[in-house]
Short mmCIF file of C-alpha atoms (C1' of nucleotides) in Angstrom, two decimals:
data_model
loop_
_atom_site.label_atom_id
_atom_site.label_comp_id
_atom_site.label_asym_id
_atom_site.label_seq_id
_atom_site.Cartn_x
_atom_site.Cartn_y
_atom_site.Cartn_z
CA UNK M 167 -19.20 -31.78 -13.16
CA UNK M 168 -21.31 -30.82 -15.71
CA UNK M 169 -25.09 -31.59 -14.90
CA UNK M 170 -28.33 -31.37 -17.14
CA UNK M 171 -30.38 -28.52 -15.88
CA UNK M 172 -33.39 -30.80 -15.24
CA UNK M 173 -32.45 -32.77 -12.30
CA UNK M 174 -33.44 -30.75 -9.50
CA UNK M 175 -31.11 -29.84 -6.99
CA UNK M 176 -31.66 -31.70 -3.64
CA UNK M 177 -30.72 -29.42 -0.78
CA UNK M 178 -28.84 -26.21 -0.18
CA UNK M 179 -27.88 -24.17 -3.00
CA UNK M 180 -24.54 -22.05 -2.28
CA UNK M 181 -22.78 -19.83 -4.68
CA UNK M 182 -19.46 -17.61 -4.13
CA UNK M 183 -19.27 -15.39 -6.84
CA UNK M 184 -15.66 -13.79 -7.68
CA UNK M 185 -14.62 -11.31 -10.02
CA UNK M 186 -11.76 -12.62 -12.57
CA UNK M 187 -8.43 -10.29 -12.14
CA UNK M 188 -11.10 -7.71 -11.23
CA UNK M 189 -9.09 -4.41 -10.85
CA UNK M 190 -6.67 -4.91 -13.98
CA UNK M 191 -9.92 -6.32 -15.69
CA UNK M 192 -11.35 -2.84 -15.23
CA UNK M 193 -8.27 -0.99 -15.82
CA UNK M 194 -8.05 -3.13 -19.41
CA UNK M 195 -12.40 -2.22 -19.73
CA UNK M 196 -11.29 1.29 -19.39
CA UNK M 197 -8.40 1.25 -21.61
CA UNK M 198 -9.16 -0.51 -24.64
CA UNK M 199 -5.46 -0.15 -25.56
CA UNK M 200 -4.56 -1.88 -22.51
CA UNK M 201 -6.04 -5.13 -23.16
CA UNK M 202 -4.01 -8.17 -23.96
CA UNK M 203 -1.51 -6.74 -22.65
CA UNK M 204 0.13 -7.45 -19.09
CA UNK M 205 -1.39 -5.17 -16.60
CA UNK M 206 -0.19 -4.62 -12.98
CA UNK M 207 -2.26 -2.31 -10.16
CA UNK M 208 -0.21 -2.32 -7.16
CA UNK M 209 2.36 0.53 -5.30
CA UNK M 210 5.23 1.38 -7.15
CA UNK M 211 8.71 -0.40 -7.08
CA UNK M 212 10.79 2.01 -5.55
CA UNK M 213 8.09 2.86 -2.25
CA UNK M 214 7.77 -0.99 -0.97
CA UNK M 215 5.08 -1.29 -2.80
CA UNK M 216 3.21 -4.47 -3.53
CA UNK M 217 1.26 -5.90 -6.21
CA UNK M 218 -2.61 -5.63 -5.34
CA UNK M 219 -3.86 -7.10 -9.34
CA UNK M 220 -2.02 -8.69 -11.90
CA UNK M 221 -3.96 -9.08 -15.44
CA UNK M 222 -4.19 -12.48 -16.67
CA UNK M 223 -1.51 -11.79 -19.57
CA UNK M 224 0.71 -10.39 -16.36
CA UNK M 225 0.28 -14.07 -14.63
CA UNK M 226 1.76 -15.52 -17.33
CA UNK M 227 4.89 -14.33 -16.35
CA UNK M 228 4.44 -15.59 -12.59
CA UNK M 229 3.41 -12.16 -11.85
CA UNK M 230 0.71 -12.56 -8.78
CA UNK M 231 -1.09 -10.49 -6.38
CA UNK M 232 0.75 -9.37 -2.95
CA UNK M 233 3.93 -10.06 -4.66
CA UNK M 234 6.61 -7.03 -4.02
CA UNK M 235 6.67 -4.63 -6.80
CA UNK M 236 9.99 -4.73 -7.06
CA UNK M 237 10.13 -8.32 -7.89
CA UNK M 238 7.17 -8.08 -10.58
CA UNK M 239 8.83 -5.43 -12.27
CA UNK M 240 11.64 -7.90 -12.74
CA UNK M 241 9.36 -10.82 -13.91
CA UNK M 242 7.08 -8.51 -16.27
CA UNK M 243 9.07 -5.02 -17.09
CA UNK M 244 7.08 -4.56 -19.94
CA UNK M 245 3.90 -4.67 -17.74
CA UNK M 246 1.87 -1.44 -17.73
CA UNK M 247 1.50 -0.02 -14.49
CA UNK M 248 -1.61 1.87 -12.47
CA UNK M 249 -2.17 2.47 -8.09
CA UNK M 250 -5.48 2.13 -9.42
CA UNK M 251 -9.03 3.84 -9.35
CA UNK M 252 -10.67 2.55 -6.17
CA UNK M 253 -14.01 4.89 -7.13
CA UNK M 254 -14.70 3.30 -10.57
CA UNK M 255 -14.19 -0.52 -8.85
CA UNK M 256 -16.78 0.33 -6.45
CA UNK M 257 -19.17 1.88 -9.00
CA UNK M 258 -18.37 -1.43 -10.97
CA UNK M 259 -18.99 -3.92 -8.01
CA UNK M 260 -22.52 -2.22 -6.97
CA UNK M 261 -23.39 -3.04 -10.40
CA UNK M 262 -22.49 -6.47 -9.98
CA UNK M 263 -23.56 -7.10 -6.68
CA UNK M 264 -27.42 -5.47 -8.10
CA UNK M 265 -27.54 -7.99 -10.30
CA UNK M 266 -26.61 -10.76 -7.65
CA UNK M 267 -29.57 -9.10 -5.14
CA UNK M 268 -31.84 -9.13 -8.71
CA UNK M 269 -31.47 -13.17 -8.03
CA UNK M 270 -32.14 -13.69 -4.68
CA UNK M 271 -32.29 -11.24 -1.35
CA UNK M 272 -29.96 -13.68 0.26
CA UNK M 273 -26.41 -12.44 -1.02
CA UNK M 274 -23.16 -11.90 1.33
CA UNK M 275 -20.61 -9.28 -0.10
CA UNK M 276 -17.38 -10.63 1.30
CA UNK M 277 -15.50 -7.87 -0.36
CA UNK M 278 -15.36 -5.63 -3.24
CA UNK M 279 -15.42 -8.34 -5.68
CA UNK M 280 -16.60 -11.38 -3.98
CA UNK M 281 -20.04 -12.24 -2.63
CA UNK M 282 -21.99 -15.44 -1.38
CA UNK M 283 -25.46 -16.30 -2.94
CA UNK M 284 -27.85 -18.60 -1.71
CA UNK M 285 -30.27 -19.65 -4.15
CA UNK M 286 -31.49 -22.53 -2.35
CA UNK M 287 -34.94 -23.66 -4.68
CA UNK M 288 -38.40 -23.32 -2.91
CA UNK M 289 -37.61 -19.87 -0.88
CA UNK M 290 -37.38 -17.24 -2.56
CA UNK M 291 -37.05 -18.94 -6.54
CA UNK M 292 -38.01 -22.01 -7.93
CA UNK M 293 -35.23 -22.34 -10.41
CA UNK M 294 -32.58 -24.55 -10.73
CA UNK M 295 -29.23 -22.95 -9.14
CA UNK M 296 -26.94 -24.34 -12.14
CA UNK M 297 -29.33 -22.09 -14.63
CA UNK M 298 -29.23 -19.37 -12.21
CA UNK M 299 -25.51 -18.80 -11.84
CA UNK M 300 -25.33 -19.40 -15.50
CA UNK M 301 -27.41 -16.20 -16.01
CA UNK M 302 -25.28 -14.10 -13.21
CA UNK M 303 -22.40 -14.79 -15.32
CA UNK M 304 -24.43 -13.59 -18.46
CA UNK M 305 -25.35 -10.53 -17.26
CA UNK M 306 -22.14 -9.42 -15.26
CA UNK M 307 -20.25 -10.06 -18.94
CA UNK M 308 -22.08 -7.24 -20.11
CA UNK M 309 -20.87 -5.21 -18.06
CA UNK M 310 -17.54 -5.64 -19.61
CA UNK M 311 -15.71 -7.74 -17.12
CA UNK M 312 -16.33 -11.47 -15.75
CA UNK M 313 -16.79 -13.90 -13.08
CA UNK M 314 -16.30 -17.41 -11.49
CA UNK M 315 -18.90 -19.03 -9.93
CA UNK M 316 -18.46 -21.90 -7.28
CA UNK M 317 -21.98 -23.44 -7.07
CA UNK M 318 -22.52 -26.17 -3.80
CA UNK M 319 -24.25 -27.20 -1.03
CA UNK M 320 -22.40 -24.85 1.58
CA UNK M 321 -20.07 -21.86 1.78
CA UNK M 322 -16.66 -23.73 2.01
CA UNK M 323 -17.27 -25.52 -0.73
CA UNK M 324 -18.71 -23.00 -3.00
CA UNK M 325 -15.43 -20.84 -2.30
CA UNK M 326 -13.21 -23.57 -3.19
CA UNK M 327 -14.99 -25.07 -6.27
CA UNK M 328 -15.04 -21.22 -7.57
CA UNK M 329 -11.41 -20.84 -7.40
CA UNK M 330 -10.95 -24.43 -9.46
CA UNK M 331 -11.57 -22.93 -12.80
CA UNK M 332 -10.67 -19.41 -13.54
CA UNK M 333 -11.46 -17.25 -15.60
CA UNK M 334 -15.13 -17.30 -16.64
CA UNK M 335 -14.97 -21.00 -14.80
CA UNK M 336 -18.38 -22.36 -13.37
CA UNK M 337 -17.67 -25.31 -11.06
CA UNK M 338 -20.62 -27.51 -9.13
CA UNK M 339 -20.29 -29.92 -6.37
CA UNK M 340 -23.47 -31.84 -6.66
CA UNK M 341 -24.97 -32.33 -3.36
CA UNK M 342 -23.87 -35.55 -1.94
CA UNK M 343 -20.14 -35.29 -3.60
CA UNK M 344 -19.50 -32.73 -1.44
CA UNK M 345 -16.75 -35.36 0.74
CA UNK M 346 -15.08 -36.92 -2.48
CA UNK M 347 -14.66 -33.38 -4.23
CA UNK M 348 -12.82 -31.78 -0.64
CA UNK M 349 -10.93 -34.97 -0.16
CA UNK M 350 -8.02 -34.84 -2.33
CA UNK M 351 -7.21 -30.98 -1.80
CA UNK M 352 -4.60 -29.54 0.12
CA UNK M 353 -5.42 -28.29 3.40
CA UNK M 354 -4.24 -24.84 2.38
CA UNK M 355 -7.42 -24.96 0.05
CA UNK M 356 -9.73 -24.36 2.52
CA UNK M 357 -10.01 -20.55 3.49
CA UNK M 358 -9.26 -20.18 7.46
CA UNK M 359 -6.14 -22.52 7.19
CA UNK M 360 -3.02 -20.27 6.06
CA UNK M 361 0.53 -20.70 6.58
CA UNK M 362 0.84 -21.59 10.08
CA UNK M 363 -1.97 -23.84 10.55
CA UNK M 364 -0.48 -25.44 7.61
CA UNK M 365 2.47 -26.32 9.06
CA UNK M 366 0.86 -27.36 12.37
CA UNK M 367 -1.24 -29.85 10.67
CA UNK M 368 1.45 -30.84 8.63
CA UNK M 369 3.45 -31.42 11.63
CA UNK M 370 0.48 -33.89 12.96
CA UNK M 371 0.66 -35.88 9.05
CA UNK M 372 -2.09 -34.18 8.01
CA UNK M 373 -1.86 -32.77 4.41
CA UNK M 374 -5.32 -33.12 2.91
CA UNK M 375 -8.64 -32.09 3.53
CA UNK M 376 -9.46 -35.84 3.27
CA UNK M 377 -7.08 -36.18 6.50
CA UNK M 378 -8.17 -33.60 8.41
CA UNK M 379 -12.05 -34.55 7.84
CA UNK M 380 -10.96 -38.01 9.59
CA UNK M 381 -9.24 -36.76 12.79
CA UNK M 382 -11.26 -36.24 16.29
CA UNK M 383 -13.08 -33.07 16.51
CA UNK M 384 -11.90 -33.17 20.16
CA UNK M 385 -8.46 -33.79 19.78
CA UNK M 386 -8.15 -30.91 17.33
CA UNK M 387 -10.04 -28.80 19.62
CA UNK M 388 -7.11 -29.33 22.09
CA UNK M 389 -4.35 -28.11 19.62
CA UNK M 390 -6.15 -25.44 18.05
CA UNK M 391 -8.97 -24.03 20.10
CA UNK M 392 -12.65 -23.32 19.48
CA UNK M 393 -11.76 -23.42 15.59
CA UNK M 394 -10.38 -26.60 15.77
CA UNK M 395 -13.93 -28.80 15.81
CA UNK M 396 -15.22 -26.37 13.06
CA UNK M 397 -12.20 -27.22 10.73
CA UNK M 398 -12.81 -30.97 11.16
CA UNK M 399 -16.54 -30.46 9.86
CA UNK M 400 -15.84 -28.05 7.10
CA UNK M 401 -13.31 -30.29 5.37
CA UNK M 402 -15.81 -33.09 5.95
CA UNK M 403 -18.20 -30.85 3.60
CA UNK M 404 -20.64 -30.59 6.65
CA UNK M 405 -20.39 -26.79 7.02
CA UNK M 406 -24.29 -25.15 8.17
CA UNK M 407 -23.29 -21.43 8.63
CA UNK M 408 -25.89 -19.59 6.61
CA UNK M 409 -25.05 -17.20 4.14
CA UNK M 410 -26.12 -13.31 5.49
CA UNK M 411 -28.22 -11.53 4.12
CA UNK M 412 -28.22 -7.65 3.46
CA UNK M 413 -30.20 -6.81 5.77
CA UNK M 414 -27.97 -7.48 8.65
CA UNK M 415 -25.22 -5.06 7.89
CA UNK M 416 -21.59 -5.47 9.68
CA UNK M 417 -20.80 -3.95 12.70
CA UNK M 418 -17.59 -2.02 12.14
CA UNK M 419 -15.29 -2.37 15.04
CA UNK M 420 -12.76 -0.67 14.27
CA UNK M 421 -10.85 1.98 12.07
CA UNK M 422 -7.29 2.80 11.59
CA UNK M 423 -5.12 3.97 8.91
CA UNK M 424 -1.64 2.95 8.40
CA UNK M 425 1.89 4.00 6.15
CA UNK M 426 4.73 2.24 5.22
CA UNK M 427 7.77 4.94 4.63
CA UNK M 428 10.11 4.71 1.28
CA UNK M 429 12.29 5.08 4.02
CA UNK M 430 12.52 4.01 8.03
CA UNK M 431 11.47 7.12 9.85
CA UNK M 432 14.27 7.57 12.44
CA UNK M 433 13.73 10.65 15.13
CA UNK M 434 11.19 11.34 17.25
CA UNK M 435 10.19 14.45 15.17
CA UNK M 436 9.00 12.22 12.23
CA UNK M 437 7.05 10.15 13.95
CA UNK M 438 5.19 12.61 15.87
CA UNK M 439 4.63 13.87 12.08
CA UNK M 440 3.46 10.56 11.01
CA UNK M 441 1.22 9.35 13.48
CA UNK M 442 -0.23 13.12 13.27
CA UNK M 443 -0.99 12.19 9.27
CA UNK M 444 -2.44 8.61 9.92
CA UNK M 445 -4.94 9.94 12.88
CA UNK M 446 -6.33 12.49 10.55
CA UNK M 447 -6.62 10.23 7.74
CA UNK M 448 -8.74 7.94 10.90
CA UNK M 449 -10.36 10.78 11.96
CA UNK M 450 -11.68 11.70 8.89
CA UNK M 451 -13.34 8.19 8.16
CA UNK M 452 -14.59 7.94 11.80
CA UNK M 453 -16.98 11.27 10.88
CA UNK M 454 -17.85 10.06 7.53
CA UNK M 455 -19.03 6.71 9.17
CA UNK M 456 -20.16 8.43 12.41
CA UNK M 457 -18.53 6.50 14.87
CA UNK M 458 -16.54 7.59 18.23
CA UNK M 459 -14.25 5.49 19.96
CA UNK M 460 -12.79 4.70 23.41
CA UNK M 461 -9.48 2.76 22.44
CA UNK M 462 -6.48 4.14 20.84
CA UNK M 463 -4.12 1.69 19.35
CA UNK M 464 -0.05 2.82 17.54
CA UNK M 465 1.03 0.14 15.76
CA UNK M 466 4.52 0.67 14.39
CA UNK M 467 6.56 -1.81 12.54
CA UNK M 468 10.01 -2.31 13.20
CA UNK M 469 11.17 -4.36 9.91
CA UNK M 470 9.31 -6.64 7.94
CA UNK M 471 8.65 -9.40 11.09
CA UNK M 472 8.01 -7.74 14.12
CA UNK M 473 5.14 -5.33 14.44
CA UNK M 474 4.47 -3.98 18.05
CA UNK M 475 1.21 -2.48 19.34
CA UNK M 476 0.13 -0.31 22.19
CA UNK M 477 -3.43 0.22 23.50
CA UNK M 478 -4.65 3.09 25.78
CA UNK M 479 -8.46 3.14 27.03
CA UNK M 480 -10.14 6.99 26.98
CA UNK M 481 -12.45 8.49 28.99
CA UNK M 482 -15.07 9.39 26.55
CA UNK M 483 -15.55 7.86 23.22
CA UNK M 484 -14.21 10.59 20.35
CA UNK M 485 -13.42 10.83 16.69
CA UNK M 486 -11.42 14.01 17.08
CA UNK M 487 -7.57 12.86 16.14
CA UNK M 488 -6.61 16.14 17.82
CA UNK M 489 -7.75 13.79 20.84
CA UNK M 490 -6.64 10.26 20.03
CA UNK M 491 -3.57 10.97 18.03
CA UNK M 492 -2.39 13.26 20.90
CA UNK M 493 -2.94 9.67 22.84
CA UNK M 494 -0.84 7.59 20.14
CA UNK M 495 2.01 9.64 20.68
CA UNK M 496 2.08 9.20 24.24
CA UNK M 497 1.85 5.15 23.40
CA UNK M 498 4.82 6.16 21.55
CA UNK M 499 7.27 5.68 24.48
CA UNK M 500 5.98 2.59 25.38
CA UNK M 501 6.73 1.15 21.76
CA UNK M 502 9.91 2.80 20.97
CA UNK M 503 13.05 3.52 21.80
CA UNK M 504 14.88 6.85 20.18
CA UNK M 505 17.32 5.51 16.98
CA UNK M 506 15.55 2.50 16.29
CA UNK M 507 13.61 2.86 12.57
CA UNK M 508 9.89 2.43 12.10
CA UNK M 509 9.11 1.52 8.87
CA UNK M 510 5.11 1.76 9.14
CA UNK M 511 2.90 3.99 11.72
CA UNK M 512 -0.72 3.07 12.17
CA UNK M 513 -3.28 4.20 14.33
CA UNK M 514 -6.69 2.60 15.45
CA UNK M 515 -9.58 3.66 16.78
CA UNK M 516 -11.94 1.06 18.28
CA UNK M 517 -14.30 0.38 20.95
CA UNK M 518 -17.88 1.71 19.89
CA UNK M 519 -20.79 1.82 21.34
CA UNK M 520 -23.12 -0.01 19.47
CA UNK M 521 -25.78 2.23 19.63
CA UNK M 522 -24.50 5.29 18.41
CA UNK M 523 -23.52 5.07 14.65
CA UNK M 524 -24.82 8.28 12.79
CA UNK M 525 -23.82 9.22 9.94
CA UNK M 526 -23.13 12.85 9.58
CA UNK M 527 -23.43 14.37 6.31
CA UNK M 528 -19.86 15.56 4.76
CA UNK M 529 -20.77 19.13 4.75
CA UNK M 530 -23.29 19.44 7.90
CA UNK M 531 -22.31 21.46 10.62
CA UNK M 532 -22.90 19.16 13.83
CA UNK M 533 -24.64 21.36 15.58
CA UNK M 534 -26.56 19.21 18.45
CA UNK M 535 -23.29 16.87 19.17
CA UNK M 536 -20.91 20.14 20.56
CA UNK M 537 -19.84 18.38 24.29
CA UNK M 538 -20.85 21.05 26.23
CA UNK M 539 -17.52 20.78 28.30
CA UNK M 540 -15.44 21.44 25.51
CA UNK M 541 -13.12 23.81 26.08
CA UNK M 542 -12.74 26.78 23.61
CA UNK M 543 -9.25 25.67 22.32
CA UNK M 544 -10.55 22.18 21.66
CA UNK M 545 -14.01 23.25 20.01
CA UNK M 546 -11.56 24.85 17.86
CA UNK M 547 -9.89 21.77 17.10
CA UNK M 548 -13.17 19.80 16.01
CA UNK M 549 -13.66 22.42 13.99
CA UNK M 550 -10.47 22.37 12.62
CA UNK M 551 -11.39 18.33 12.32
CA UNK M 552 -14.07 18.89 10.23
CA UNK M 553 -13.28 21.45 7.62
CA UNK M 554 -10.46 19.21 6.84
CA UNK M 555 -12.95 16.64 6.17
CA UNK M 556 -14.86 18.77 3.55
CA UNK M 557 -11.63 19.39 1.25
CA UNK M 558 -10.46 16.00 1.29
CA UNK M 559 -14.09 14.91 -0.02
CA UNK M 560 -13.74 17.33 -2.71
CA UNK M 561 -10.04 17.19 -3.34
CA UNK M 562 -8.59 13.42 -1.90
CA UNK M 563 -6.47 12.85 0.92
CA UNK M 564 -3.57 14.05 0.16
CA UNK M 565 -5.11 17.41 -0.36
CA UNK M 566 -4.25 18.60 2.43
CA UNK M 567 -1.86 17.99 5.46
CA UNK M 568 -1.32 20.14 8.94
CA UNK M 569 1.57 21.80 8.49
CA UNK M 570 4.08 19.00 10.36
CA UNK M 571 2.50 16.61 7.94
CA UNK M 572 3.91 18.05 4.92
CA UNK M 573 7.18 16.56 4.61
CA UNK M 574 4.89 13.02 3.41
CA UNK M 575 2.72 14.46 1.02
CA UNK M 576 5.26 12.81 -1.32
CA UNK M 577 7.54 10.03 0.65
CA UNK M 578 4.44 7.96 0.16
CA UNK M 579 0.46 7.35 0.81
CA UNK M 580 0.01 7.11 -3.36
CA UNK M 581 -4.22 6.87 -2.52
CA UNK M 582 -3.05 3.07 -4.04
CA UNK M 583 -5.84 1.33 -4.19
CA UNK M 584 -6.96 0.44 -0.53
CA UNK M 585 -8.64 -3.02 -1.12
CA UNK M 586 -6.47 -6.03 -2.99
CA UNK M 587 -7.68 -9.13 -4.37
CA UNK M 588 -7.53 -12.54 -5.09
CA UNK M 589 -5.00 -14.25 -3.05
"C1'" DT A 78 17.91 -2.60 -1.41
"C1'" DC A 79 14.31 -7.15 -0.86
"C1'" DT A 80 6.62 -7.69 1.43
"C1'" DG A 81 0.67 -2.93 1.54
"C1'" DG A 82 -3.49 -1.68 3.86
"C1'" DG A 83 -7.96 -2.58 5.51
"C1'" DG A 84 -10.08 -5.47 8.61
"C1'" DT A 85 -11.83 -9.72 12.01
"C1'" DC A 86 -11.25 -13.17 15.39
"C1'" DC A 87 -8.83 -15.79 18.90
"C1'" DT A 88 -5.62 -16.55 22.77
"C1'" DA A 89 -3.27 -15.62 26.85
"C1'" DG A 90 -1.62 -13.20 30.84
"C1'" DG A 91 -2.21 -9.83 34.46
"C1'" DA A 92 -5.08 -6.78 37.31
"C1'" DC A 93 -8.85 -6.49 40.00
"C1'" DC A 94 -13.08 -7.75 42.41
"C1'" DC A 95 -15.81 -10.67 45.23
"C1'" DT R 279 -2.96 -17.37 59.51
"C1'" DC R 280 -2.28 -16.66 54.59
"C1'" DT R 281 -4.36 -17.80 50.18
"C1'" DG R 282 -9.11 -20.55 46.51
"C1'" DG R 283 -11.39 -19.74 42.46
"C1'" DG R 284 -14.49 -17.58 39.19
"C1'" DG R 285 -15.59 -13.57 36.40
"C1'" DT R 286 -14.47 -9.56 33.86
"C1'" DC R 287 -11.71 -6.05 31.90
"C1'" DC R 288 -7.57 -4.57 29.72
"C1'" DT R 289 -3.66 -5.27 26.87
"C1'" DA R 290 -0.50 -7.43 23.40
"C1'" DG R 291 0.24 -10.38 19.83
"C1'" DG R 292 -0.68 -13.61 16.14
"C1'" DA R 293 -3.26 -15.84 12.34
"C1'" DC R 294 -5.94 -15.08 8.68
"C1'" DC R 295 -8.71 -12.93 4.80
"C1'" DC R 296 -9.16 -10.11 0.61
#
DNA sequence: TCTGGGGTCCTAGGACCC
DNA sequence: TCTGGGGTCCTAGGACCC
């Protein structure tokens, strides 16, 4: 797949840009005496944890991200273990993604450490894409960690060529082997097709992205919807969707917060406790973001298969959890049934406005947004809200808890790292 | 003593209105 | 005398991604 940098690249020009191992790859940047050496950032063992990063050396061993902890502690017990530093990846990953922008304005962060790239030549660069992704990779070494770069003439295929050759891999598709190159894979390859589509297709004898390209758009519209035509094309290599640039940011549309317990929380006393915890932690982010909600969702988990939800509309939008968490707990007798254990509480806040997002600075006062209908006990509340706010910016989340919360502080919520990577 | 946490999108059924 | 059909909103659940 190697190419001479003359030819010039006929059509579209799509990279997807991933960062090798990229939280134990920092951990091992930041601790020289880590490196070579198995690494592991994930929750602990003995919580339910899971594995969010293993570190190449930790692979070996068949240690691999969302694995249980438990079970990579058996694989790899000499493996060093960290939750993580969530701060210093995102300090790392605007660095990266700078240098990515430094290419071309079109770039797509898909997520802390992956981002699409369109350096299509004759719009914004006149280069040739193979030399251009050779220099990202360059220049994101020296920062002390590294990337794979898929390079094709869409976004499916650029994902899937980058994940062929890892680490430091650089895979092309040349534009017009964009069919022969999908062909052969396993469906599963493509991103949008997990386990139960799998098995569906499977079911239907088809196994290969070569198969798939083949059947009726139609026909698979009929089995699986609206995303069944848009399968068909992408494993045909005839994807269009444009990569997005910066300047149209995502809408958020929602925010929640949710804990899995060490242990299954069994009375109604501990779950009042917990979903109290989680709608402060969502409460908290709401402010910083500057968003208020109508819908209030609990989400508890029963065991490891069957997670239940309950939705309740409000009157007025809000990002007080003295508000919507008193609202989750009422959803709580809709959802459970007194003896039965919950082994995860969540709780969501969605439904915004589009227009109102403001961001409200951490330590402002928010003096022109008081609802003049609040009553005195509730202005106290908000107030309540949003001094909590200021310690946990200074101190982290587990800073502080209201008073029923305390009994957590230390059954769980690690501040793990909140993103994971490379499935 | 077996599997996290943050999201998005899609589907499907029931209520309700006209 | 009794009953169509379309549209929209709300709710619950599932698949999937990183």
């Amino acid at each position: 797949m190697e190419q001479t940098i003359d030819i010039p690249w006929q059509g579209r020009a799509v990279g997807l840009m991933d960062l090798d191992a990229f939280f134990a790859s920092v951990e091992q940047l930041d601790h020289p005496e880590w490196r070579g050496k198995p690494v592991i950032v994930g929750g602990s063992a003995e919580r339910r944890g899971v594995v969010s990063t293993a570190s190449y050396e930790a692979r070996v061993f068949g240690v691999h991200s969302a694995m249980p902890s438990w079970q990579a502690k058996r694989l790899c017990p000499q493996a060093i273990w960290t939750h993580g530093h969530y701060a210093r990846y995102r300090e790392l990953s605007d660095k990266v993604m700078a240098i990515l922008h430094a290419q071309t304005p079109l770039v797509e962060q898909v997520s802390i450490d992956e981002a699409f790239f369109d350096v299509t030549p004759g719009r914004y660069n006149h280069e040739n894409p193979i030399a251009i992704c050779r220099r990202i990779q360059e220049e994101v070494s020296e920062l002390g960690i590294t990337c794979s770069i898929g390079l094709g003439t869409n976004k499916t295929v650029a994902k899937i060529a980058s994940e062929r050759q890892k680490p430091r891999g650089l895979t092309i598709v040349l534009p017009g082997t964009e069919a022969s190159f999908l062909a052969p894979l396993p469906v599963r390859a493509m991103s949008g097709i997990g386990s139960a589509s799998e098995k569906r297709l499977s079911e239907m004898g088809i196994h290969t992205l070569g198969q798939l390209a083949e059947r009726d758009p139609e026909q698979m519209r009929s089995i699986f919807g609206v995303s069944g035509p848009r399968m068909v094309a992408r494993a045909a290599g005839l994807e269009q969707s444009r990569v997005r640039d910066a300047e149209e940011p995502d809408e958020v549309k929602s925010v929640s917060n949710e804990r899995t317990f060490a242990h299954d929380l069994k009375t109604r006393e501990e779950l009042v406790a917990a979903i109290g915890h989680v709608s402060a932690l969502t409460g908290t982010r709401l402010r910083r973001k500057g968003l208020t909600g109508t819908q209030v969702t609990l989400k508890l988990k029963f065991d490891i298969r069957h997670t239940h939800t309950a939705q309740r509309q409000l009157d007025e939008p809000t990002d007080d959890e003295h508000v919507f968490g008193a609202v989750a707990v009422k959803l709580l007798n809709s959802l459970w049934r007194e003896g039965t254990g919950v082994r995860l509480v969540g709780v969501a806040v969605s439904g915004f406005d589009g227009a109102r997002p403001r961001q409200l600075g951490l330590f402002d006062e928010d003096e022109d947004t008081e609802p003049q209908e609040a009553t005195p006990p509730q202005r106290d509340l908000r107030a309540l809200s949003i001094a909590t706010d200021n310690i946990r910016a200074r101190f982290g989340n587990d800073a502080l808890s209201y008073g029923r919360d305390l009994r957590f502080r230390h059954t769980e919520s690690d501040t793990a790292p909140k993103d994971k990577r490379d499935f």
